[in-house]
PDB file of C-alpha atoms in Angstrom:
ATOM      1  CA  MET H1138     122.299 115.358 100.401  1.00 79.00           C
ATOM      2  CA  THR H1139     122.077 111.982  98.731  1.00 85.00           C
ATOM      3  CA  LEU H1140     120.431 111.026  95.463  1.00 87.00           C
ATOM      4  CA  ARG H1141     119.768 107.500  94.194  1.00 87.00           C
ATOM      5  CA  ALA H1142     118.047 106.128  91.085  1.00 88.00           C
ATOM      6  CA  ILE H1143     116.134 102.888  91.643  1.00 90.00           C
ATOM      7  CA  PRO H1144     114.332 100.869  88.941  1.00 87.00           C
ATOM      8  CA  HIS H1145     110.601 100.816  89.701  1.00 84.00           C
ATOM      9  CA  LEU H1146     108.568  97.936  88.294  1.00 84.00           C
ATOM     10  CA  MET H1147     104.770  98.139  88.033  1.00 86.00           C
ATOM     11  CA  PHE H1148     102.567  95.035  87.882  1.00 86.00           C
ATOM     12  CA  ASP H1149      98.878  94.362  87.374  1.00 84.00           C
ATOM     13  CA  GLY H1150      98.135  92.139  90.362  1.00 89.00           C
ATOM     14  CA  ASN H1151     101.066  89.744  90.101  1.00 89.00           C
ATOM     15  CA  ALA H1152     103.792  91.625  91.977  1.00 92.00           C
ATOM     16  CA  LYS H1153     104.012  88.908  94.666  1.00 96.00           C
ATOM     17  CA  GLU H1154     104.637  86.330  91.949  1.00 92.00           C
ATOM     18  CA  ALA H1155     107.302  88.576  90.403  1.00 91.00           C
ATOM     19  CA  ILE H1156     108.987  89.040  93.796  1.00 93.00           C
ATOM     20  CA  GLN H1157     109.162  85.265  94.284  1.00 94.00           C
ATOM     21  CA  PHE H1158     110.513  84.878  90.756  1.00 88.00           C
ATOM     22  CA  TYR H1159     113.227  87.507  91.286  1.00 92.00           C
ATOM     23  CA  GLN H1160     114.148  85.937  94.623  1.00 93.00           C
ATOM     24  CA  LYS H1161     114.689  82.624  92.862  1.00 90.00           C
ATOM     25  CA  VAL H1162     116.222  83.791  89.586  1.00 81.00           C
ATOM     26  CA  LEU H1163     118.225  86.819  90.753  1.00 84.00           C
ATOM     27  CA  ASP H1164     118.869  85.774  94.356  1.00 85.00           C
ATOM     28  CA  ALA H1165     117.023  88.947  95.334  1.00 92.00           C
ATOM     29  CA  LYS H1166     116.589  89.746  99.023  1.00 97.00           C
ATOM     30  CA  VAL H1167     113.266  91.252 100.137  1.00 98.00           C
ATOM     31  CA  LEU H1168     114.037  94.465 102.027  1.00 97.00           C
ATOM     32  CA  SER H1169     110.397  95.412 102.582  1.00 96.00           C
ATOM     33  CA  ILE H1170     106.930  94.570 101.369  1.00 97.00           C
ATOM     34  CA  GLN H1171     103.623  96.269 102.173  1.00 96.00           C
ATOM     35  CA  THR H1172     100.173  95.474 100.822  1.00 96.00           C
ATOM     36  CA  TYR H1173      97.493  98.074 100.255  1.00 93.00           C
ATOM     37  CA  GLY H1174      95.696  96.602 103.274  1.00 93.00           C
ATOM     38  CA  GLU H1175      98.740  97.250 105.491  1.00 94.00           C
ATOM     39  CA  ILE H1176      98.987 100.955 104.657  1.00 89.00           C
ATOM     40  CA  PRO H1177      98.090 102.984 107.757  1.00 86.00           C
ATOM     41  CA  GLU H1178      94.930 105.061 107.526  1.00 81.00           C
ATOM     42  CA  PHE H1179      95.584 108.426 105.936  1.00 79.00           C
ATOM     43  CA  PRO H1180      92.997 111.212 105.499  1.00 82.00           C
ATOM     44  CA  GLY H1181      91.376 111.071 102.091  1.00 80.00           C
ATOM     45  CA  MET H1182      92.903 107.732 101.128  1.00 80.00           C
ATOM     46  CA  SER H1183      91.064 104.435 100.950  1.00 84.00           C
ATOM     47  CA  PHE H1184      91.363 101.343  98.793  1.00 86.00           C
ATOM     48  CA  PRO H1185      88.763  98.937  97.424  1.00 88.00           C
ATOM     49  CA  GLU H1186      88.621  95.600  99.234  1.00 91.00           C
ATOM     50  CA  LYS H1187      89.637  93.691  96.095  1.00 92.00           C
ATOM     51  CA  ILE H1188      93.152  95.213  96.091  1.00 92.00           C
ATOM     52  CA  LEU H1189      93.956  95.054  99.822  1.00 94.00           C
ATOM     53  CA  ASP H1190      96.137  91.940  99.368  1.00 96.00           C
ATOM     54  CA  LEU H1191      98.082  93.403  96.435  1.00 96.00           C
ATOM     55  CA  VAL H1192     101.569  94.893  96.822  1.00 96.00           C
ATOM     56  CA  ALA H1193     101.517  98.656  97.381  1.00 94.00           C
ATOM     57  CA  HIS H1194     105.287  98.938  97.838  1.00 94.00           C
ATOM     58  CA  ALA H1195     108.117  96.425  97.968  1.00 96.00           C
ATOM     59  CA  ARG H1196     111.845  96.810  97.793  1.00 96.00           C
ATOM     60  CA  LEU H1197     114.283  94.124  96.729  1.00 94.00           C
ATOM     61  CA  LYS H1198     118.062  94.061  96.796  1.00 95.00           C
ATOM     62  CA  VAL H1199     119.575  92.485  93.694  1.00 89.00           C
ATOM     63  CA  GLY H1200     123.318  92.414  94.158  1.00 84.00           C
ATOM     64  CA  GLU H1201     124.161  96.024  95.021  1.00 86.00           C
ATOM     65  CA  THR H1202     121.014  97.459  93.419  1.00 88.00           C
ATOM     66  CA  ASP H1203     117.603  98.102  94.935  1.00 93.00           C
ATOM     67  CA  ILE H1204     114.452  97.527  92.891  1.00 90.00           C
ATOM     68  CA  ALA H1205     111.048  98.916  93.856  1.00 93.00           C
ATOM     69  CA  ILE H1206     107.989  96.842  92.905  1.00 90.00           C
ATOM     70  CA  TYR H1207     104.254  97.439  93.222  1.00 91.00           C
ATOM     71  CA  ASP H1208     100.862  96.459  91.858  1.00 92.00           C
ATOM     72  CA  SER H1209      98.934  99.216  90.159  1.00 86.00           C
ATOM     73  CA  PRO H1210      95.473  97.831  89.427  1.00 80.00           C
ATOM     74  CA  GLY H1211      93.383 100.021  87.189  1.00 72.00           C
ATOM     75  CA  PHE H1212      96.364 101.981  85.848  1.00 70.00           C
ATOM     76  CA  SER H1213      96.682 101.535  82.103  1.00 67.00           C
ATOM     77  CA  ARG H1214      99.837  99.584  81.405  1.00 65.00           C
ATOM     78  CA  GLN H1215     101.472  98.669  78.158  1.00 68.00           C
ATOM     79  CA  ILE H1216     104.868  97.417  77.208  1.00 62.00           C
ATOM     80  CA  GLY H1217     107.163 100.333  77.949  1.00 61.00           C
ATOM     81  CA  ASN H1218     105.293 102.005  80.811  1.00 66.00           C
ATOM     82  CA  GLN H1219     105.581  99.226  83.372  1.00 67.00           C
ATOM     83  CA  THR H1220     109.025 100.433  84.392  1.00 73.00           C
ATOM     84  CA  ALA H1221     109.913 103.771  85.939  1.00 78.00           C
ATOM     85  CA  ILE H1222     112.973 105.270  87.551  1.00 80.00           C
ATOM     86  CA  TYR H1223     112.397 105.541  91.304  1.00 84.00           C
ATOM     87  CA  LEU H1224     114.414 108.564  92.421  1.00 85.00           C
ATOM     88  CA  THR H1225     114.881 109.194  96.119  1.00 87.00           C
ATOM     89  CA  THR H1226     116.363 112.043  98.106  1.00 89.00           C
ATOM     90  CA  ASN H1227     116.534 112.609 101.836  1.00 90.00           C
ATOM     91  CA  ASP H1228     115.426 116.236 101.515  1.00 92.00           C
ATOM     92  CA  VAL H1229     111.867 117.413 100.730  1.00 94.00           C
ATOM     93  CA  GLU H1230     113.076 120.603  99.057  1.00 94.00           C
ATOM     94  CA  LYS H1231     115.375 118.640  96.747  1.00 91.00           C
ATOM     95  CA  THR H1232     112.479 116.286  95.923  1.00 93.00           C
ATOM     96  CA  LYS H1233     110.341 119.316  95.005  1.00 95.00           C
ATOM     97  CA  GLN H1234     113.160 120.817  92.914  1.00 92.00           C
ATOM     98  CA  ILE H1235     113.684 117.610  90.913  1.00 92.00           C
ATOM     99  CA  PHE H1236     109.936 117.083  90.425  1.00 94.00           C
ATOM    100  CA  GLU H1237     109.466 120.644  89.147  1.00 93.00           C
ATOM    101  CA  ALA H1238     112.419 120.347  86.761  1.00 91.00           C
ATOM    102  CA  LEU H1239     111.386 116.978  85.321  1.00 90.00           C
ATOM    103  CA  GLN H1240     107.753 117.988  84.761  1.00 93.00           C
ATOM    104  CA  GLN H1241     108.701 120.835  82.402  1.00 89.00           C
ATOM    105  CA  ASP H1242     107.351 119.876  78.966  1.00 90.00           C
ATOM    106  CA  GLY H1243     106.351 116.527  80.484  1.00 90.00           C
ATOM    107  CA  LYS H1244     103.201 115.166  82.102  1.00 94.00           C
ATOM    108  CA  VAL H1245     102.373 114.850  85.798  1.00 96.00           C
ATOM    109  CA  ILE H1246     100.766 111.466  86.390  1.00 93.00           C
ATOM    110  CA  GLY H1247     100.524 111.728  90.175  1.00 93.00           C
ATOM    111  CA  PRO H1248     101.048 115.108  91.880  1.00 95.00           C
ATOM    112  CA  LEU H1249     103.825 115.688  94.388  1.00 95.00           C
ATOM    113  CA  GLU H1250     102.127 115.148  97.733  1.00 94.00           C
ATOM    114  CA  GLU H1251     102.493 113.762 101.228  1.00 92.00           C
ATOM    115  CA  THR H1252     101.541 110.102 101.673  1.00 87.00           C
ATOM    116  CA  SER H1253     101.428 107.704 104.602  1.00 83.00           C
ATOM    117  CA  PHE H1254     105.101 106.761 104.128  1.00 83.00           C
ATOM    118  CA  THR H1255     106.775 109.928 102.850  1.00 90.00           C
ATOM    119  CA  PRO H1256     106.469 113.697 103.169  1.00 94.00           C
ATOM    120  CA  ALA H1257     106.755 114.077  99.381  1.00 95.00           C
ATOM    121  CA  GLN H1258     106.087 111.718  96.472  1.00 94.00           C
ATOM    122  CA  GLY H1259     105.130 112.351  92.859  1.00 95.00           C
ATOM    123  CA  TYR H1260     104.932 110.452  89.582  1.00 93.00           C
ATOM    124  CA  LEU H1261     105.545 111.962  86.161  1.00 90.00           C
ATOM    125  CA  MET H1262     106.667 111.377  82.610  1.00 89.00           C
ATOM    126  CA  ASP H1263     109.422 113.676  81.442  1.00 87.00           C
ATOM    127  CA  LYS H1264     109.592 115.286  78.008  1.00 83.00           C
ATOM    128  CA  PHE H1265     111.458 112.261  76.670  1.00 72.00           C
ATOM    129  CA  GLY H1266     108.773 109.787  77.729  1.00 78.00           C
ATOM    130  CA  VAL H1267     110.751 108.454  80.722  1.00 76.00           C
ATOM    131  CA  THR H1268     108.627 107.930  83.816  1.00 87.00           C
ATOM    132  CA  PHE H1269     109.885 108.802  87.277  1.00 85.00           C
ATOM    133  CA  THR H1270     108.594 108.289  90.785  1.00 90.00           C
ATOM    134  CA  ILE H1271     110.287 110.850  93.009  1.00 90.00           C
ATOM    135  CA  VAL H1272     110.214 110.262  96.770  1.00 93.00           C
ATOM    136  CA  THR H1273     111.661 111.791  99.909  1.00 94.00           C
ATOM    137  CA  ASP H1274     113.040 108.719 101.659  1.00 85.00           C
ATOM    138  CA  ALA H1275     114.038 108.963 105.314  1.00 67.00           C
ATOM    139  CA  GLN H1276     115.961 105.661 104.926  1.00 63.00           C
ATOM    140  CA  ASN H1277     118.117 107.103 102.119  1.00 49.00           C
TER     141      ASN H1277
END
């Protein structure tokens, strides 16, 4: 079993600009980038046309550290909630265990569920106000 913590940066429509900036300033390497329009069809999931060109998920390598970046249009952002810890495991049961533990006395923002790119992903704020995205990552 492996466990990694990855900074997760949320933007309001300017993630592509941020990626270019980090490439230039931090010599970041783009590991992956996917727009909302590139997400394969998934039952019950659709996106408005106006966000199809925005970044749904990107991963950068900065030195030895990965950073996850995405646009989250419509999600209320303020200084302090634009960053989350992106925790990955390679085991669905471990993902569930961590999600359940962190949600105690916290707040589930996005339920733990299957998506088009992972068998388990959830988003929550723990009791200390720290936000986490927890994902089962086959690449981990």
